[in-house]
């Protein structure tokens, strides 16, 4: 009985009276549990301007697809500290909701505050490029792709071969087929030879009327796809996602 009472007292101390930053870390480590959510609620009550608490509590909701609840908390975090949380909210809108317009609003605001910054491990110019591309604003998208290439070092670009593929698809939309082909070739010189690069390269050859090359690269795309060499995310559909049915349909008989 004494042991039980001691445990209860210890829990009360941890939840209500422990140093706020230590409680935050503990709640963060227990993310998604009822105890974690309760601790975040207590911290919000005690420290209503603690923006990180709203942000971190939103994560568990958003991971479960409960975006209505998650974004209410995230919006509060942004209101309290836009410089710190705008990027994550913009990234969430882009990657999870495919809300390109909303992503652009957040990312443009952040870019005005901290130009050429990284957001969730991605250069903000690249995120803006694909956001505008998603809205079919190709000229604006091209502008941000160019800024991305200007502000990114070669070592990073070597690890981002999918960027060349997405940029190539944009150039195709602008009827710059030879330039698009150049981007796909750059991508295929990298370590990761994505199915997407072969597929879109085949598309260009098809547009140019070079049928044998087109068929060859469509088959290469299918081979790479079946070997698992494609862009994918276990949590959500990625930008310009390629499916096996797309490739099979494109291969001429």
Coordinates of N, CA and C in Angstrom, one line a residue:
X1 N 0.8 -1.2 0.0 CA 0.0 0.0 0.0 C 0.9 1.3 0.0
X2 N 1.9 1.2 0.8 CA 2.8 2.4 0.9 C 3.6 2.6 -0.4
X3 N 4.0 1.4 -1.0 CA 4.6 1.5 -2.3 C 3.7 2.1 -3.4
X4 N 2.5 1.7 -3.4 CA 1.5 2.2 -4.4 C 1.3 3.7 -4.2
X5 N 1.2 4.1 -2.9 CA 1.0 5.6 -2.7 C 2.3 6.3 -3.1
X6 N 3.4 5.7 -2.9 CA 4.7 6.4 -3.3 C 4.7 6.5 -4.8
X7 N 4.3 5.5 -5.6 CA 4.3 5.6 -7.0 C 3.3 6.7 -7.5
X8 N 2.1 6.8 -6.9 CA 1.2 7.8 -7.2 C 1.8 9.2 -7.0
X9 N 2.4 9.4 -5.8 CA 3.0 10.7 -5.5 C 4.1 11.1 -6.5
X10 N 4.9 10.0 -6.9 CA 6.0 10.3 -7.9 C 5.4 10.7 -9.2
X11 N 4.3 10.0 -9.7 CA 3.6 10.3 -10.9 C 3.1 11.7 -10.9
X12 N 2.5 12.1 -9.8 CA 1.9 13.5 -9.7 C 3.0 14.5 -9.8
X13 N 4.1 14.2 -9.1 CA 5.3 15.1 -9.2 C 5.8 15.3 -10.6
X14 N 5.9 14.1 -11.3 CA 6.5 14.1 -12.7 C 5.5 14.9 -13.6
X15 N 4.2 14.6 -13.5 CA 3.3 15.2 -14.4 C 3.0 16.7 -14.2
X16 N 3.0 17.1 -12.9 CA 2.7 18.5 -12.6 C 3.8 19.4 -12.1
X17 N 4.9 18.9 -11.6 CA 5.9 19.7 -11.0 C 7.3 19.6 -11.5
X18 N 7.6 18.6 -12.2 CA 9.0 18.4 -12.8 C 9.3 19.6 -13.7
X19 N 10.6 19.9 -13.8 CA 11.0 20.9 -14.7 C 10.3 20.8 -16.1
X20 N 9.8 21.9 -16.6 CA 9.0 21.8 -17.8 C 9.7 21.2 -19.0
X21 N 11.0 21.5 -19.2 CA 11.7 20.9 -20.4 C 11.9 19.4 -20.2
X22 N 12.1 19.0 -19.0 CA 12.3 17.5 -18.7 C 10.9 16.8 -19.0
X23 N 9.8 17.5 -18.6 CA 8.5 16.9 -18.8 C 8.2 16.8 -20.3
X24 N 8.6 17.9 -21.0 CA 8.4 17.9 -22.5 C 9.2 16.7 -23.1
X25 N 10.4 16.5 -22.8 CA 11.2 15.4 -23.3 C 10.6 14.1 -23.0
X26 N 10.1 13.9 -21.8 CA 9.5 12.7 -21.4 C 8.2 12.4 -22.2
X27 N 7.4 13.4 -22.3 CA 6.1 13.3 -23.1 C 6.4 13.0 -24.5
X28 N 7.5 13.6 -25.1 CA 7.9 13.4 -26.4 C 8.3 12.0 -26.6
X29 N 9.1 11.4 -25.7 CA 9.5 10.0 -25.8 C 8.3 9.1 -25.7
X30 N 7.3 9.5 -25.0 CA 6.1 8.6 -24.9 C 5.0 9.0 -25.9
X31 N 5.4 9.6 -26.9 CA 4.5 10.1 -27.9 C 3.4 9.1 -28.4
X32 N 2.2 9.6 -28.4 CA 1.1 8.7 -28.8 C 0.3 8.0 -27.7
X33 N 0.9 8.0 -26.5 CA 0.3 7.3 -25.4 C -0.7 8.3 -24.7
X34 N -1.6 7.8 -23.9 CA -2.5 8.7 -23.2 C -1.7 9.5 -22.2
X35 N -0.7 8.9 -21.5 CA 0.1 9.7 -20.6 C 0.8 10.9 -21.2
X36 N 1.3 10.6 -22.4 CA 2.0 11.7 -23.2 C 1.0 12.8 -23.4
X37 N -0.1 12.5 -24.0 CA -1.1 13.5 -24.3 C -1.6 14.3 -23.1
X38 N -1.7 13.6 -22.0 CA -2.2 14.3 -20.7 C -1.1 15.2 -20.2
X39 N 0.2 14.8 -20.3 CA 1.3 15.6 -19.9 C 1.4 16.9 -20.8
X40 N 1.2 16.7 -22.1 CA 1.2 17.9 -23.0 C 0.0 18.8 -22.6
X41 N -1.1 18.3 -22.3 CA -2.3 19.2 -21.9 C -1.9 19.9 -20.6
X42 N -1.3 19.3 -19.6 CA -0.9 20.0 -18.4 C 0.1 21.1 -18.7
X43 N 1.1 20.8 -19.6 CA 2.1 21.8 -19.9 C 1.5 23.0 -20.6
X44 N 0.5 22.7 -21.5 CA -0.2 23.8 -22.2 C -0.9 24.7 -21.2
X45 N -1.5 24.0 -20.2 CA -2.3 24.8 -19.2 C -1.3 25.7 -18.4
X46 N -0.2 25.1 -18.0 CA 0.7 25.8 -17.2 C 1.6 26.8 -17.9
X47 N 1.8 26.5 -19.2 CA 2.7 27.4 -20.0 C 2.0 27.6 -21.4
X48 N 1.0 28.4 -21.4 CA 0.2 28.6 -22.7 C 1.0 29.2 -23.9
X49 N 2.2 29.7 -23.6 CA 3.0 30.3 -24.7 C 4.1 29.4 -25.2
X50 N 4.1 28.1 -24.7 CA 5.2 27.1 -25.0 C 4.8 26.5 -26.3
X51 N 5.3 27.1 -27.4 CA 4.9 26.7 -28.8 C 5.3 25.2 -29.1
X52 N 6.4 24.8 -28.6 CA 6.9 23.4 -28.9 C 5.9 22.3 -28.4
X53 N 5.2 22.6 -27.3 CA 4.2 21.7 -26.8 C 3.1 21.5 -27.8
X54 N 2.5 22.6 -28.3 CA 1.5 22.4 -29.3 C 1.9 21.7 -30.5
X55 N 3.1 22.0 -31.0 CA 3.7 21.3 -32.1 C 3.8 19.8 -31.9
X56 N 4.5 19.5 -30.8 CA 4.8 18.1 -30.5 C 3.5 17.3 -30.3
X57 N 2.5 17.9 -29.6 CA 1.3 17.2 -29.3 C 0.5 16.9 -30.6
X58 N 0.7 17.8 -31.6 CA 0.0 17.6 -32.9 C 0.5 16.4 -33.7
X59 N 1.8 16.0 -33.4 CA 2.4 15.0 -34.2 C 1.7 13.7 -34.1
X60 N 1.3 13.3 -32.9 CA 0.6 12.0 -32.7 C -0.7 12.0 -33.5
X61 N -1.4 13.1 -33.5 CA -2.7 13.1 -34.3 C -2.4 13.0 -35.8
X62 N -1.4 13.8 -36.2 CA -1.2 13.8 -37.7 C -0.6 12.5 -38.2
X63 N 0.1 11.8 -37.3 CA 0.6 10.4 -37.7 C -0.5 9.4 -37.9
X64 N -1.6 9.7 -37.2 CA -2.8 8.8 -37.3 C -3.8 9.3 -38.3
X65 N -3.4 10.3 -39.0 CA -4.3 10.9 -40.0 C -5.5 11.7 -39.4
X66 N -5.4 12.1 -38.2 CA -6.4 12.9 -37.5 C -6.0 14.3 -37.7
X67 N -6.1 14.8 -38.9 CA -5.5 16.1 -39.3 C -6.3 17.3 -38.7
X68 N -7.6 17.1 -38.5 CA -8.4 18.1 -37.9 C -7.9 18.5 -36.5
X69 N -7.7 17.5 -35.7 CA -7.2 17.7 -34.4 C -5.8 18.2 -34.4
X70 N -5.0 17.5 -35.2 CA -3.6 17.8 -35.3 C -3.3 19.3 -35.7
X71 N -4.0 19.7 -36.7 CA -3.7 21.1 -37.2 C -4.3 22.2 -36.3
X72 N -5.2 21.9 -35.5 CA -5.7 22.9 -34.5 C -4.5 23.2 -33.6
X73 N -3.8 22.2 -33.2 CA -2.6 22.4 -32.3 C -1.5 23.0 -33.1
X74 N -1.3 22.5 -34.3 CA -0.1 23.0 -35.1 C -0.3 24.5 -35.4
X75 N -1.6 24.9 -35.7 CA -1.9 26.3 -36.0 C -1.5 27.2 -34.8
X76 N -1.8 26.7 -33.6 CA -1.5 27.4 -32.4 C 0.0 27.6 -32.3
X77 N 0.8 26.5 -32.6 CA 2.2 26.6 -32.5 C 2.8 27.6 -33.5
X78 N 2.2 27.7 -34.7 CA 2.7 28.6 -35.7 C 2.3 30.1 -35.3
X79 N 1.2 30.2 -34.7 CA 0.7 31.5 -34.2 C 1.7 32.1 -33.1
X80 N 2.2 31.2 -32.2 CA 3.1 31.6 -31.2 C 4.5 31.8 -31.7
X81 N 4.9 31.0 -32.6 CA 6.3 31.1 -33.1 C 6.4 30.7 -34.6
X82 N 6.0 31.6 -35.5 CA 5.9 31.3 -36.9 C 7.3 30.9 -37.5
X83 N 8.4 31.5 -37.1 CA 9.7 31.2 -37.6 C 10.1 29.8 -37.4
X84 N 9.7 29.2 -36.2 CA 10.0 27.9 -35.8 C 9.1 26.8 -36.4
X85 N 7.9 27.1 -36.6 CA 6.9 26.1 -37.0 C 6.2 26.2 -38.3
X86 N 6.4 27.3 -39.0 CA 5.8 27.5 -40.4 C 6.3 26.4 -41.3
X87 N 7.6 26.1 -41.3 CA 8.1 25.1 -42.2 C 7.5 23.7 -42.1
X88 N 7.4 23.3 -40.8 CA 6.7 21.9 -40.6 C 5.3 21.9 -41.1
X89 N 4.6 23.0 -40.8 CA 3.2 23.0 -41.2 C 3.1 23.1 -42.8
X90 N 3.9 23.8 -43.4 CA 4.0 23.9 -44.9 C 4.3 22.5 -45.5
X91 N 5.3 21.9 -44.8 CA 5.7 20.5 -45.3 C 4.5 19.5 -45.1
X92 N 3.8 19.6 -44.0 CA 2.7 18.7 -43.8 C 1.6 18.9 -44.8
X93 N 1.3 20.2 -45.1 CA 0.3 20.5 -46.1 C 0.7 19.9 -47.5
X94 N 2.0 20.0 -47.8 CA 2.5 19.5 -49.1 C 2.5 18.0 -49.1
X95 N 3.2 17.4 -48.2 CA 3.4 15.9 -48.2 C 2.2 15.1 -47.8
X96 N 1.5 15.5 -46.8 CA 0.4 14.7 -46.3 C -1.0 15.1 -46.9
X97 N -1.2 16.4 -47.1 CA -2.6 16.8 -47.6 C -2.6 17.1 -49.1
X98 N -1.4 17.3 -49.7 CA -1.3 17.7 -51.1 C -2.1 19.0 -51.3
X99 N -2.0 19.8 -50.2 CA -2.6 21.2 -50.3 C -1.5 22.1 -50.8
X100 N -1.3 22.2 -52.1 CA -0.2 22.9 -52.6 C -0.3 24.4 -52.4
X101 N -1.5 24.9 -52.5 CA -1.7 26.3 -52.2 C -1.4 26.7 -50.8
X102 N -1.9 25.9 -49.8 CA -1.6 26.1 -48.4 C -0.1 26.0 -48.1
X103 N 0.5 25.0 -48.7 CA 2.0 24.8 -48.5 C 2.7 26.1 -49.0
X104 N 2.4 26.6 -50.2 CA 3.1 27.7 -50.7 C 2.9 29.0 -49.8
X105 N 1.8 29.2 -49.2 CA 1.6 30.3 -48.3 C 2.5 30.2 -47.1
X106 N 2.6 29.0 -46.5 CA 3.5 28.9 -45.4 C 4.9 28.9 -45.7
X107 N 5.3 28.3 -46.8 CA 6.7 28.2 -47.2 C 7.2 29.6 -47.7
X108 N 6.4 30.3 -48.4 CA 6.8 31.7 -48.9 C 7.0 32.6 -47.7
X109 N 6.1 32.5 -46.7 CA 6.3 33.3 -45.4 C 7.6 32.9 -44.7
X110 N 7.9 31.6 -44.6 CA 9.1 31.2 -44.0 C 10.3 31.7 -44.8
X111 N 10.2 31.6 -46.1 CA 11.4 31.9 -46.9 C 11.7 33.4 -46.8
X112 N 10.7 34.2 -46.5 CA 10.9 35.6 -46.3 C 11.6 35.9 -45.0
X113 N 11.4 35.0 -44.0 CA 12.0 35.1 -42.7 C 13.4 34.5 -42.7
X114 N 13.6 33.3 -43.3 CA 14.9 32.7 -43.3 C 15.1 32.1 -44.7
X115 N 15.6 32.9 -45.7 CA 15.8 32.5 -47.1 C 16.6 31.2 -47.2
X116 N 16.2 30.4 -48.2 CA 17.0 29.2 -48.6 C 17.3 28.2 -47.5
X117 N 16.4 28.2 -46.5 CA 16.6 27.3 -45.3 C 16.1 25.9 -45.7
X118 N 16.4 25.0 -44.8 CA 16.0 23.6 -44.9 C 14.7 23.4 -44.1
X119 N 13.8 22.6 -44.7 CA 12.6 22.2 -44.0 C 12.4 20.7 -44.0
X120 N 12.4 20.1 -42.8 CA 12.3 18.6 -42.7 C 13.4 17.9 -43.6
X121 N 14.6 18.5 -43.6 CA 15.6 17.9 -44.4 C 15.6 18.2 -45.9
X122 N 14.7 19.0 -46.3 CA 14.6 19.4 -47.8 C 14.8 20.9 -47.9
X123 N 15.5 21.3 -49.0 CA 15.7 22.7 -49.3 C 14.3 23.4 -49.6
X124 N 14.1 24.5 -49.0 CA 12.8 25.2 -49.1 C 12.5 25.5 -50.6
X125 N 13.5 25.8 -51.3 CA 13.3 26.2 -52.8 C 12.8 25.0 -53.5
X126 N 13.3 23.8 -53.2 CA 12.8 22.6 -53.9 C 11.3 22.3 -53.5
X127 N 11.0 22.5 -52.2 CA 9.6 22.3 -51.8 C 8.7 23.3 -52.4
X128 N 9.1 24.5 -52.6 CA 8.3 25.5 -53.3 C 8.2 25.2 -54.8
X129 N 9.2 24.6 -55.4 CA 9.2 24.2 -56.8 C 8.2 23.2 -57.1
X130 N 8.1 22.1 -56.2 CA 7.1 21.1 -56.5 C 5.7 21.5 -56.1
X131 N 5.6 22.4 -55.1 CA 4.3 23.0 -54.8 C 3.7 23.7 -55.9
X132 N 4.5 24.6 -56.6 CA 4.0 25.3 -57.7 C 3.8 24.4 -58.9
X133 N 4.6 23.4 -59.0 CA 4.5 22.4 -60.1 C 3.1 21.7 -59.9
X134 N 2.8 21.4 -58.6 CA 1.5 20.7 -58.3 C 0.3 21.5 -58.7
X135 N 0.5 22.9 -58.7 CA -0.6 23.8 -59.1 C -0.5 24.1 -60.6
X136 N 0.4 23.5 -61.3 CA 0.6 23.7 -62.8 C 1.0 25.2 -63.1
X137 N 1.7 25.8 -62.1 CA 2.3 27.1 -62.3 C 3.7 26.8 -62.6
X138 N 4.0 26.5 -63.9 CA 5.3 26.0 -64.3 C 6.4 27.0 -64.3
X139 N 6.0 28.2 -64.7 CA 7.1 29.3 -64.7 C 7.6 29.5 -63.3
X140 N 6.7 29.6 -62.4 CA 7.1 29.9 -61.0 C 7.9 28.7 -60.4
X141 N 7.4 27.5 -60.8 CA 8.1 26.3 -60.4 C 9.5 26.3 -60.9
X142 N 9.7 26.6 -62.2 CA 11.0 26.6 -62.8 C 11.9 27.6 -62.1
X143 N 11.4 28.7 -61.7 CA 12.2 29.7 -61.0 C 12.7 29.2 -59.7
X144 N 11.9 28.4 -58.9 CA 12.4 27.8 -57.7 C 13.3 26.6 -57.9
X145 N 13.1 25.9 -58.9 CA 14.1 24.8 -59.2 C 15.5 25.4 -59.5
X146 N 15.5 26.5 -60.2 CA 16.8 27.2 -60.6 C 17.4 27.7 -59.3
X147 N 16.6 28.3 -58.4 CA 17.2 28.8 -57.1 C 17.7 27.6 -56.3
X148 N 17.0 26.5 -56.3 CA 17.4 25.3 -55.6 C 18.8 24.8 -56.1
X149 N 19.0 24.7 -57.4 CA 20.2 24.3 -58.0 C 21.4 25.3 -57.7
X150 N 21.0 26.6 -57.6 CA 22.0 27.6 -57.3 C 22.5 27.6 -55.9
X151 N 21.6 27.2 -55.0 CA 21.9 27.3 -53.6 C 22.3 25.9 -52.9
X152 N 22.4 24.9 -53.8 CA 22.7 23.5 -53.2 C 24.0 23.0 -53.7
X153 N 24.8 22.5 -52.8 CA 26.2 22.0 -53.2 C 26.1 20.7 -53.9
X154 N 27.2 20.4 -54.7 CA 27.2 19.3 -55.6 C 27.1 18.0 -54.8
X155 N 27.6 17.9 -53.6 CA 27.5 16.6 -52.9 C 26.1 16.3 -52.5
X156 N 25.3 17.3 -52.2 CA 23.9 17.1 -51.8 C 23.1 16.7 -53.1
X157 N 23.4 17.4 -54.2 CA 22.7 17.1 -55.5 C 23.0 15.7 -55.9
X158 N 24.2 15.2 -55.7 CA 24.5 13.8 -56.1 C 23.6 12.8 -55.3
X159 N 23.1 13.2 -54.2 CA 22.2 12.3 -53.4 C 20.7 12.6 -53.7
X160 N 20.4 13.5 -54.5 CA 19.1 14.0 -54.8 C 18.7 13.7 -56.3
X161 N 19.0 12.6 -56.8 CA 18.8 12.4 -58.2 C 17.4 12.4 -58.6
X162 N 16.4 12.2 -57.7 CA 15.0 12.3 -58.0 C 14.6 13.7 -58.3
X163 N 15.4 14.7 -57.8 CA 15.1 16.1 -58.1 C 15.2 16.4 -59.6
X164 N 16.2 15.8 -60.2 CA 16.4 15.9 -61.7 C 15.2 15.4 -62.5
X165 N 14.7 14.3 -61.9 CA 13.5 13.6 -62.6 C 12.3 14.6 -62.5
X166 N 12.0 15.1 -61.3 CA 10.9 16.0 -61.2 C 11.1 17.3 -62.0
X167 N 12.3 17.8 -62.0 CA 12.6 19.0 -62.8 C 12.4 18.6 -64.3
X168 N 12.8 17.4 -64.7 CA 12.6 17.0 -66.1 C 11.1 17.0 -66.5
X169 N 10.3 16.5 -65.6 CA 8.8 16.4 -65.9 C 8.2 17.8 -66.1
X170 N 8.8 18.8 -65.3 CA 8.4 20.2 -65.5 C 8.8 20.7 -66.8
X171 N 10.0 20.4 -67.2 CA 10.5 20.9 -68.5 C 9.7 20.3 -69.7
X172 N 9.3 19.1 -69.5 CA 8.4 18.5 -70.5 C 7.1 19.2 -70.6
X173 N 6.5 19.7 -69.5 CA 5.3 20.5 -69.6 C 5.5 21.8 -70.3
X174 N 6.7 22.3 -70.3 CA 7.1 23.5 -71.0 C 7.6 23.3 -72.4
X175 N 7.4 22.0 -72.8 CA 7.8 21.6 -74.2 C 9.3 21.7 -74.4
X176 N 10.1 21.6 -73.4 CA 11.5 21.7 -73.5 C 12.1 20.2 -73.4
X177 N 11.7 19.4 -74.4 CA 12.0 18.0 -74.3 C 13.5 17.6 -74.3
X178 N 14.3 18.3 -75.0 CA 15.7 18.0 -75.0 C 16.3 18.4 -73.6
X179 N 15.9 19.5 -73.0 CA 16.3 19.8 -71.7 C 15.9 18.8 -70.7
X180 N 14.6 18.3 -70.9 CA 14.1 17.3 -69.9 C 15.0 16.0 -70.0
X181 N 15.3 15.7 -71.3 CA 16.1 14.5 -71.5 C 17.5 14.6 -70.8
X182 N 18.0 15.8 -70.8 CA 19.3 16.0 -70.1 C 19.2 15.8 -68.6
X183 N 18.0 16.2 -68.0 CA 17.8 16.1 -66.6 C 17.7 14.6 -66.2
X184 N 17.0 13.8 -67.1 CA 16.9 12.4 -66.8 C 18.2 11.7 -66.9
X185 N 19.0 12.1 -67.8 CA 20.4 11.5 -68.0 C 21.3 11.8 -66.8
X186 N 21.1 13.1 -66.2 CA 21.9 13.4 -65.1 C 21.5 12.6 -63.9
X187 N 20.2 12.4 -63.8 CA 19.6 11.5 -62.7 C 20.2 10.1 -62.8
X188 N 20.3 9.6 -64.0 CA 20.7 8.2 -64.1 C 22.2 8.0 -64.0
X189 N 22.9 9.1 -63.9 CA 24.4 9.1 -63.6 C 24.6 8.9 -62.1
X190 N 23.6 9.2 -61.3 CA 23.7 9.1 -59.8 C 23.6 7.7 -59.3
X191 N 23.8 7.5 -58.0 CA 23.8 6.2 -57.4 C 22.5 5.5 -57.5
X192 N 21.4 6.3 -57.3 CA 20.0 5.7 -57.4 C 19.5 5.8 -58.8
X193 N 19.3 4.7 -59.5 CA 18.7 4.8 -60.8 C 17.3 4.4 -60.8
X194 N 16.5 5.5 -60.6 CA 15.0 5.3 -60.3 C 14.3 4.9 -61.6
X195 N 13.3 4.1 -61.3 CA 12.4 3.7 -62.4 C 11.8 4.9 -63.1
X196 N 11.5 5.9 -62.3 CA 10.9 7.2 -62.8 C 11.8 7.8 -63.9
X197 N 13.1 7.8 -63.7 CA 14.0 8.4 -64.6 C 13.9 7.7 -66.0
X198 N 13.9 6.4 -65.9 CA 13.8 5.6 -67.2 C 12.4 5.8 -67.8
X199 N 11.4 5.8 -67.0 CA 10.0 6.0 -67.5 C 9.8 7.3 -68.3
X200 N 10.3 8.4 -67.6 CA 10.1 9.7 -68.3 C 11.0 10.0 -69.4
X201 N 12.2 9.3 -69.4 CA 13.1 9.3 -70.5 C 12.4 8.6 -71.7
X202 N 11.7 7.5 -71.5 CA 11.0 6.8 -72.5 C 9.9 7.7 -73.1
X203 N 9.2 8.5 -72.2 CA 8.2 9.4 -72.7 C 8.7 10.4 -73.7
X204 N 9.9 11.0 -73.4 CA 10.5 12.0 -74.3 C 10.8 11.3 -75.6
X205 N 11.4 10.1 -75.6 CA 11.7 9.5 -76.9 C 10.5 9.2 -77.7
X206 N 9.4 8.9 -77.0 CA 8.1 8.6 -77.6 C 7.6 9.9 -78.3
X207 N 7.7 11.0 -77.6 CA 7.3 12.3 -78.2 C 8.2 12.7 -79.4
X208 N 9.4 12.3 -79.3 CA 10.3 12.6 -80.4 C 10.2 11.6 -81.6
X209 N 9.4 10.6 -81.4 CA 9.2 9.6 -82.5 C 10.2 8.6 -82.6
X210 N 11.1 8.5 -81.5 CA 12.2 7.4 -81.5 C 11.6 6.2 -80.8
X211 N 10.9 5.4 -81.5 CA 10.1 4.3 -80.9 C 10.9 3.2 -80.3
X212 N 12.0 2.8 -80.9 CA 12.8 1.7 -80.4 C 13.4 2.1 -79.0
X213 N 13.9 3.3 -78.9 CA 14.5 3.8 -77.6 C 13.4 4.0 -76.6
X214 N 12.3 4.4 -77.0 CA 11.1 4.6 -76.1 C 10.8 3.3 -75.5
X215 N 10.6 2.2 -76.3 CA 10.2 0.9 -75.8 C 11.3 0.3 -74.9
X216 N 12.6 0.5 -75.3 CA 13.7 0.0 -74.5 C 13.6 0.6 -73.1
X217 N 13.4 1.9 -73.0 CA 13.5 2.6 -71.6 C 12.2 2.4 -70.8
X218 N 11.1 2.1 -71.5 CA 9.9 1.7 -70.7 C 10.1 0.4 -70.1
X219 N 10.8 -0.5 -70.8 CA 11.1 -1.9 -70.2 C 12.1 -1.8 -69.1
X220 N 13.1 -0.9 -69.3 CA 14.0 -0.6 -68.2 C 13.3 -0.1 -66.9
X221 N 12.3 0.8 -67.2 CA 11.6 1.4 -66.1 C 10.8 0.3 -65.3
X222 N 10.2 -0.7 -66.1 CA 9.5 -1.8 -65.4 C 10.5 -2.7 -64.6
X223 N 11.6 -2.9 -65.2 CA 12.6 -3.8 -64.6 C 13.1 -3.1 -63.2
X224 N 13.4 -1.8 -63.3 CA 13.8 -1.1 -62.0 C 12.6 -1.1 -61.0
X225 N 11.4 -0.9 -61.5 CA 10.3 -0.9 -60.6 C 10.1 -2.2 -59.9
X226 N 10.2 -3.3 -60.6 CA 10.1 -4.6 -60.0 C 11.2 -5.0 -59.1
X227 N 12.4 -4.3 -59.2 CA 13.5 -4.5 -58.3 C 13.4 -3.6 -57.1
X228 N 12.4 -2.8 -57.1 CA 12.2 -1.9 -55.9 C 12.9 -0.5 -56.0
X229 N 13.5 -0.3 -57.2 CA 14.2 1.0 -57.4 C 13.2 2.1 -57.8
X230 N 12.4 2.6 -56.9 CA 11.5 3.6 -57.3 C 11.3 4.5 -56.0
X231 N 10.8 5.7 -56.2 CA 10.6 6.6 -55.1 C 9.3 6.2 -54.4
X232 N 9.3 6.0 -53.1 CA 8.1 5.6 -52.4 C 8.2 6.0 -50.9
X233 N 7.1 6.0 -50.3 CA 7.0 6.4 -48.9 C 5.9 5.5 -48.3
X234 N 6.2 4.9 -47.2 CA 5.3 3.9 -46.6 C 4.1 4.7 -46.0
X235 N 4.2 6.0 -45.7 CA 3.2 6.7 -45.1 C 2.2 7.5 -46.0
X236 N 2.7 7.9 -47.2 CA 1.8 8.6 -48.1 C 2.3 8.6 -49.5
X237 N 1.5 9.0 -50.4 CA 1.8 9.0 -51.9 C 2.8 10.1 -52.1
X238 N 3.9 9.8 -52.8 CA 4.9 10.8 -53.0 C 4.6 11.7 -54.3
X239 N 5.3 12.8 -54.4 CA 5.1 13.7 -55.6 C 5.4 12.9 -56.9
X240 N 4.6 13.0 -57.9 CA 4.8 12.4 -59.2 C 5.0 10.9 -59.0
X241 N 4.2 10.3 -58.1 CA 4.4 8.8 -57.9 C 4.1 8.0 -59.1
X242 N 4.9 7.0 -59.4 CA 4.8 6.1 -60.5 C 4.3 4.8 -60.1
X243 N 3.3 4.2 -60.9 CA 2.8 2.9 -60.5 C 3.1 1.9 -61.7
X244 N 3.1 0.7 -61.3 CA 3.4 -0.4 -62.3 C 2.4 -0.3 -63.4
X245 N 1.2 -0.1 -63.2 CA 0.2 0.0 -64.2 C 0.5 1.1 -65.3
X246 N 1.0 2.2 -64.8 CA 1.4 3.3 -65.7 C 2.5 2.8 -66.7
X247 N 3.4 2.0 -66.2 CA 4.5 1.6 -67.1 C 4.0 0.5 -68.1
X248 N 3.2 -0.4 -67.6 CA 2.7 -1.5 -68.4 C 1.8 -1.0 -69.5
X249 N 1.0 0.0 -69.2 CA 0.1 0.6 -70.2 C 0.9 1.4 -71.2
X250 N 2.1 1.9 -70.9 CA 2.9 2.7 -71.8 C 3.7 1.9 -72.8
X251 N 4.0 0.6 -72.4 CA 4.9 -0.2 -73.2 C 4.1 -0.6 -74.5
X252 N 4.6 -0.3 -75.7 CA 3.9 -0.7 -76.9 C 3.9 -2.2 -77.1
X253 N 2.9 -2.7 -77.7 CA 2.8 -4.2 -78.0 C 3.9 -4.6 -79.1

